């Protein structure tokens, strides 16, 4: 049997080229090497308030983008976290073996709780729910960005603690960081990773942005005070534009150097914009096709939930049995 891979994205904000190059494209490439589960983590999204009608639309949009980018629902299981009760159930059971101190130490929790006036307890439990997503399916490989590696380590700590308290139950999940060059930075703030929730309209190129919007955002991207591309001295904004071009084109370094050395920034931006537009065009077309049938995505998500449900149930039963809580057997 193929090893299992699992990853997840929150249905908030707009999926952008950083999510595509850093995560989604990689999932598409590796999906057939594994038994693959790709999860839309709406229970994570509600750790901060979401407008109900927007959230529902975002879940369906994200499912459409998964498929448009090339996730094959005949092979891979595309699921919505809240449709499979095992995620929340296992999260509770794991919460009970997780010391509060472990959660208070999480850097993402510290950063996010500074932004909120009142901190929902779900925000602190966030990484336990993520551990449950992974351990529910005994996933071996978990491709995430480096900002999630602390959470993954916590998932391993929780698994280990459970195993030592109740006997061997969970497989240890491994982190799978994406290949180099896949980290896309904000167009307006090239020191920061491109974010789905950053407010500025010039920050990220969304996968569904129309060509003229893509062009406008890239033409306005932050560069530096040099007049033209100098690979030795380029600032972070220029490095980022070149990285975006290279990630979409798959050009080797020497070809990048030969082509872009001494190119003026205006021309560089035009070429990057064109590369991004032509790369996103087929994804956008497929997205329109997929969403032209309103019932289709709902069917895919229901089928995904049905396929994973037996795996989820058997883990929850196993864990309950180990802990001694009552089961239906
Ligand atoms: N916390 C992850 C993020 O923000 C999303 C996520 C939730 C996830 N559950 C997961 C990623 C399980 C990998 C595996 O990126």
Coordinates of C-alpha atoms and ligand atoms in Angstrom, one line a residue:
X1 CA 0.0 0.0 0.0
X2 CA 1.2 3.5 -0.8
X3 CA 2.1 5.7 2.2
X4 CA -0.5 8.3 3.1
X5 CA 0.1 12.0 2.6
X6 CA -2.1 14.7 4.2
X7 CA -2.1 18.5 4.0
X8 CA -4.5 21.3 4.6
X9 CA -5.4 24.9 3.8
X10 CA -7.7 27.3 5.5
X11 CA -10.7 28.5 3.5
X12 CA -10.0 32.2 4.2
X13 CA -8.6 35.1 2.2
X14 CA -7.7 34.5 -1.5
X15 CA -5.5 31.7 -2.6
X16 CA -2.5 33.3 -4.2
X17 CA 0.6 32.4 -6.3
X18 CA 2.6 31.8 -3.1
X19 CA 0.1 29.1 -2.0
X20 CA 0.2 27.6 -5.5
X21 CA 4.0 27.5 -5.9
X22 CA 4.7 26.6 -2.3
X23 CA 1.9 24.1 -1.7
X24 CA -0.7 23.3 -4.2
X25 CA 1.6 22.7 -7.2
X26 CA 3.7 20.4 -5.1
X27 CA 0.6 18.4 -4.0
X28 CA -0.4 18.0 -7.6
X29 CA 3.0 16.6 -8.5
X30 CA 3.2 14.1 -5.7
X31 CA -0.4 13.0 -5.4
X32 CA -0.1 9.7 -7.3
X33 CA 2.9 8.6 -5.3
X34 CA 0.7 8.4 -2.2
X35 CA -2.7 7.8 -0.9
X36 CA -3.4 11.5 -0.8
X37 CA -5.8 13.5 1.4
X38 CA -6.2 17.2 0.9
X39 CA -8.2 18.9 3.6
X40 CA -10.0 22.2 3.6
X41 CA -9.7 23.1 7.3
X42 CA -12.8 25.2 8.0
X43 CA -12.7 24.3 11.7
X44 CA -9.3 26.0 11.9
X45 CA -10.8 29.0 10.0
X46 CA -13.4 29.6 12.8
X47 CA -10.7 30.0 15.5
X48 CA -11.1 33.6 14.5
X49 CA -14.6 35.0 13.5
X50 CA -15.7 34.4 9.9
X51 CA -18.8 35.7 8.3
X52 CA -20.9 32.5 7.8
X53 CA -22.0 33.2 4.3
X54 CA -18.5 34.1 3.2
X55 CA -16.9 31.0 4.8
X56 CA -19.3 28.7 3.0
X57 CA -18.5 30.3 -0.4
X58 CA -14.7 30.2 0.4
X59 CA -14.9 26.4 1.1
X60 CA -16.4 25.7 -2.3
X61 CA -14.1 28.1 -4.0
X62 CA -11.0 26.4 -2.5
X63 CA -12.3 23.0 -3.5
X64 CA -12.7 24.4 -7.1
X65 CA -9.1 25.8 -7.0
X66 CA -7.7 22.4 -5.8
X67 CA -9.2 20.7 -8.8
X68 CA -8.4 23.5 -11.2
X69 CA -4.8 23.3 -10.2
X70 CA -4.7 19.6 -10.9
X71 CA -5.7 17.7 -7.9
X72 CA -7.4 14.6 -9.3
X73 CA -10.5 13.7 -7.2
X74 CA -10.7 10.3 -8.7
X75 CA -7.4 9.5 -7.1
X76 CA -6.9 12.0 -4.2
X77 CA -9.4 12.5 -1.4
X78 CA -10.5 16.1 -1.2
X79 CA -12.3 16.7 2.1
X80 CA -13.8 19.4 4.2
X81 CA -12.7 19.0 7.8
X82 CA -16.1 19.7 9.4
X83 CA -17.8 17.1 7.2
X84 CA -15.8 14.3 8.9
X85 CA -16.7 14.2 12.7
X86 CA -13.5 12.3 13.6
X87 CA -11.4 15.5 13.3
X88 CA -13.2 17.3 16.1
X89 CA -13.6 14.1 18.1
X90 CA -9.9 13.2 18.0
X91 CA -9.0 16.8 18.7
X92 CA -10.8 16.6 22.1
X93 CA -9.1 13.3 23.0
X94 CA -5.7 14.7 22.1
X95 CA -6.4 18.0 24.0
X96 CA -6.6 15.9 27.1
X97 CA -3.0 14.7 26.7
X98 CA -1.6 18.1 25.7
X99 CA -0.1 20.4 28.4
X100 CA -1.2 24.0 28.2
X101 CA 2.5 25.1 28.3
X102 CA 3.1 23.4 24.9
X103 CA 0.4 25.5 23.3
X104 CA 1.4 28.8 24.9
X105 CA 4.8 28.4 23.5
X106 CA 3.6 28.2 19.8
X107 CA 4.9 31.2 18.0
X108 CA 1.9 31.4 15.7
X109 CA -0.4 31.4 18.8
X110 CA 1.6 34.2 20.3
X111 CA 1.5 36.3 17.2
X112 CA -2.2 35.7 16.5
X113 CA -3.3 36.3 20.1
X114 CA -1.6 39.7 20.0
X115 CA -3.8 40.8 17.1
X116 CA -7.1 39.9 19.0
X117 CA -8.8 41.7 21.8
X118 CA -10.2 38.5 23.3
X119 CA -8.5 35.2 22.6
X120 CA -10.9 32.3 21.8
X121 CA -9.7 29.1 23.4
X122 CA -10.0 27.5 20.0
X123 CA -7.0 29.7 18.9
X124 CA -4.9 28.0 21.5
X125 CA -6.2 24.6 20.6
X126 CA -5.5 25.2 16.9
X127 CA -2.3 23.1 16.8
X128 CA -4.1 20.2 18.6
X129 CA -6.7 20.2 15.9
X130 CA -4.0 20.1 13.3
X131 CA -2.4 17.2 15.1
X132 CA -5.8 15.5 15.0
X133 CA -6.1 16.1 11.2
X134 CA -2.8 14.3 10.7
X135 CA -3.0 11.5 13.3
X136 CA -6.6 10.7 12.4
X137 CA -5.4 9.2 9.1
X138 CA -2.0 8.0 10.4
X139 CA -0.4 10.2 7.7
X140 CA 3.3 9.6 7.2
X141 CA 4.1 12.6 5.1
X142 CA 2.8 16.1 5.7
X143 CA 4.0 18.7 3.2
X144 CA 3.9 22.2 4.9
X145 CA 5.7 25.5 4.7
X146 CA 8.4 26.2 7.2
X147 CA 5.9 28.4 9.2
X148 CA 4.1 25.2 10.1
X149 CA 7.1 23.1 11.2
X150 CA 6.6 24.0 14.8
X151 CA 3.0 22.8 14.7
X152 CA 4.2 19.5 13.1
X153 CA 6.7 19.0 15.8
X154 CA 4.0 19.5 18.3
X155 CA 1.9 16.9 16.5
X156 CA 4.8 14.4 17.0
X157 CA 5.1 15.4 20.6
X158 CA 1.4 14.8 21.2
X159 CA 1.6 11.4 19.3
X160 CA 4.5 10.4 21.4
X161 CA 2.9 11.4 24.7
X162 CA -0.2 9.5 23.8
X163 CA 1.8 6.4 22.8
X164 CA 3.7 6.4 26.0
X165 CA 0.6 6.9 28.1
X166 CA -1.7 4.4 26.4
X167 CA 0.5 2.2 24.3
X168 CA 1.6 2.4 20.6
X169 CA -1.2 3.9 18.7
X170 CA 0.1 6.6 16.3
X171 CA 2.5 6.6 13.4
X172 CA 5.0 9.5 13.6
X173 CA 4.3 12.0 10.9
X174 CA 7.2 13.5 9.0
X175 CA 7.5 17.1 7.7
X176 CA 8.0 17.5 4.1
X177 CA 9.2 21.0 3.3
X178 CA 8.8 22.2 -0.2
X179 CA 11.8 22.4 -2.6
X180 CA 13.9 25.5 -2.5
X181 CA 12.7 28.6 -4.3
X182 CA 9.1 27.9 -3.5
X183 CA 8.8 30.6 -0.8
X184 CA 7.1 33.6 -2.4
X185 CA 7.3 36.9 -0.7
X186 CA 4.8 39.8 -0.6
X187 CA 5.0 42.1 -3.7
X188 CA 4.7 45.2 -1.6
X189 CA 6.7 43.9 1.4
X190 CA 9.3 41.5 0.0
X191 CA 10.7 40.8 3.5
X192 CA 7.5 39.0 4.5
X193 CA 6.1 35.7 3.2
X194 CA 3.1 36.3 0.8
X195 CA 0.0 36.1 2.9
X196 CA -3.7 35.3 2.2
X197 CA -4.8 37.7 4.9
X198 CA -2.5 40.7 4.3
X199 CA -4.8 43.7 3.7
X200 CA -2.9 45.6 0.9
X201 CA -4.3 45.1 -2.6
X202 CA -0.8 45.1 -4.0
X203 CA 0.4 42.4 -1.7
X204 CA -0.4 39.1 -3.4
X205 CA -1.5 37.9 -6.9
X206 CA -4.6 35.8 -6.3
X207 CA -5.1 32.7 -8.5
X208 CA -8.4 34.1 -9.7
X209 CA -7.1 37.7 -10.4
X210 CA -7.9 38.8 -14.0
X211 CA -4.9 39.4 -16.2
X212 CA -5.1 43.2 -16.0
X213 CA -5.1 43.0 -12.2
X214 CA -2.1 40.7 -12.2
X215 CA -0.3 43.1 -14.4
X216 CA -1.1 46.1 -12.3
X217 CA 0.0 44.4 -9.1
X218 CA 3.3 43.2 -10.5
X219 CA 4.1 46.5 -12.2
X220 CA 3.7 48.2 -8.8
X221 CA 5.8 45.6 -6.9
X222 CA 8.6 47.0 -4.6
X223 CA 12.1 46.8 -6.2
X224 CA 15.2 48.7 -5.1
X225 CA 17.3 51.7 -6.1
X226 CA 19.3 49.9 -8.7
X227 CA 18.2 50.7 -12.3
X228 CA 18.5 47.2 -13.7
X229 CA 18.9 43.5 -12.7
X230 CA 22.2 42.8 -11.1
X231 CA 22.1 39.2 -9.7
X232 CA 24.9 40.0 -7.2
X233 CA 23.3 43.1 -5.7
X234 CA 19.5 42.6 -6.2
X235 CA 17.3 43.6 -3.2
X236 CA 14.6 41.3 -1.9
X237 CA 11.9 42.6 -4.2
X238 CA 13.8 41.9 -7.3
X239 CA 15.0 38.5 -6.0
X240 CA 11.3 37.7 -5.4
X241 CA 10.2 38.7 -8.9
X242 CA 12.9 36.6 -10.4
X243 CA 12.0 33.7 -8.1
X244 CA 8.4 33.9 -9.2
X245 CA 9.4 33.9 -12.9
X246 CA 11.7 31.0 -12.3
X247 CA 9.2 28.9 -10.4
X248 CA 6.6 29.3 -13.1
X249 CA 9.0 28.8 -16.0
X250 CA 11.3 26.1 -14.5
X251 CA 14.2 27.8 -16.2
X252 CA 17.6 26.8 -14.9
X253 CA 19.8 29.4 -13.1
X254 CA 22.2 30.0 -16.1
X255 CA 19.3 30.7 -18.4
X256 CA 17.7 33.1 -15.9
X257 CA 21.1 34.9 -15.6
X258 CA 21.7 35.2 -19.3
X259 CA 18.1 36.5 -20.0
X260 CA 17.6 38.9 -17.1
X261 CA 21.1 40.3 -16.3
X262 CA 21.1 44.1 -16.9
X263 CA 17.4 44.1 -17.8
X264 CA 15.6 47.3 -16.6
X265 CA 13.0 46.8 -13.9
X266 CA 10.1 47.9 -16.1
X267 CA 10.9 45.2 -18.6
X268 CA 11.5 42.6 -15.9
X269 CA 8.1 43.3 -14.4
X270 CA 6.4 43.1 -17.8
X271 CA 7.9 39.7 -18.4
X272 CA 7.1 38.4 -14.9
X273 CA 3.5 39.6 -15.3
X274 CA 3.2 37.9 -18.7
X275 CA 4.6 34.6 -17.3
X276 CA 2.2 34.7 -14.3
X277 CA -0.8 35.5 -16.6
X278 CA -0.1 32.7 -19.0
X279 CA 0.6 30.2 -16.2
X280 CA -2.6 31.1 -14.4
X281 CA -4.8 31.2 -17.5
X282 CA -5.3 27.4 -17.8
X283 CA -6.1 27.2 -14.1
X284 CA -8.6 29.9 -14.4
X285 CA -10.3 28.3 -17.4
X286 CA -10.6 25.0 -15.6
X287 CA -11.9 26.8 -12.5
X288 CA -14.7 28.4 -14.6
X289 CA -15.5 25.0 -16.2
X290 CA -15.6 23.2 -12.9
X291 CA -17.8 25.8 -11.3
X292 CA -20.2 26.1 -14.2
X293 CA -21.9 22.9 -12.8
X294 CA -23.2 24.0 -9.4
X295 CA -23.7 20.6 -8.0
X296 CA -20.3 19.1 -9.1
X297 CA -18.1 20.3 -6.3
X298 CA -20.6 19.4 -3.6
X299 CA -20.6 15.9 -5.0
X300 CA -16.8 15.7 -4.9
X301 CA -16.7 16.8 -1.3
X302 CA -19.4 14.4 -0.2
X303 CA -17.5 11.5 -2.0
X304 CA -14.3 12.6 -0.3
X305 CA -15.9 12.5 3.1
X306 CA -17.3 9.1 2.4
X307 CA -14.0 7.7 1.4
X308 CA -12.1 8.9 4.5
X309 CA -14.9 8.2 7.0
X310 CA -14.0 4.6 7.6
X311 CA -10.3 5.4 8.2
X312 CA -11.3 8.2 10.6
X313 CA -13.8 6.1 12.5
X314 CA -11.4 3.2 13.0
X315 CA -8.7 5.6 14.5
X316 CA -11.3 7.2 16.8
X317 CA -12.5 3.8 18.0
X318 CA -8.9 2.6 18.5
X319 CA -8.0 5.8 20.5
X320 CA -11.2 5.6 22.6
X321 CA -10.6 2.0 23.3
X322 CA -7.0 2.7 24.4
X323 CA -8.2 5.5 26.7
X324 CA -11.0 3.4 28.2
X325 CA -13.9 5.7 27.3
X326 CA -17.0 3.8 26.2
X327 CA -17.3 2.8 22.5
X328 CA -20.0 1.2 20.5
X329 CA -17.6 -1.5 19.6
Ligands
LIG1 N1 -2.2 25.1 9.9 C1 -2.0 24.9 8.5 C2 -1.7 26.2 7.9 O1 -2.1 27.2 8.3 C3 -3.2 24.3 7.9 C4 -3.5 22.9 8.4 C5 -4.5 22.5 9.2 C6 -2.7 21.7 8.0 N2 -4.4 21.1 9.4 C7 -3.3 20.6 8.7 C8 -1.5 21.5 7.3 C9 -2.8 19.4 8.6 C10 -1.0 20.2 7.2 C11 -1.7 19.2 7.9 O2 -1.0 26.2 6.9

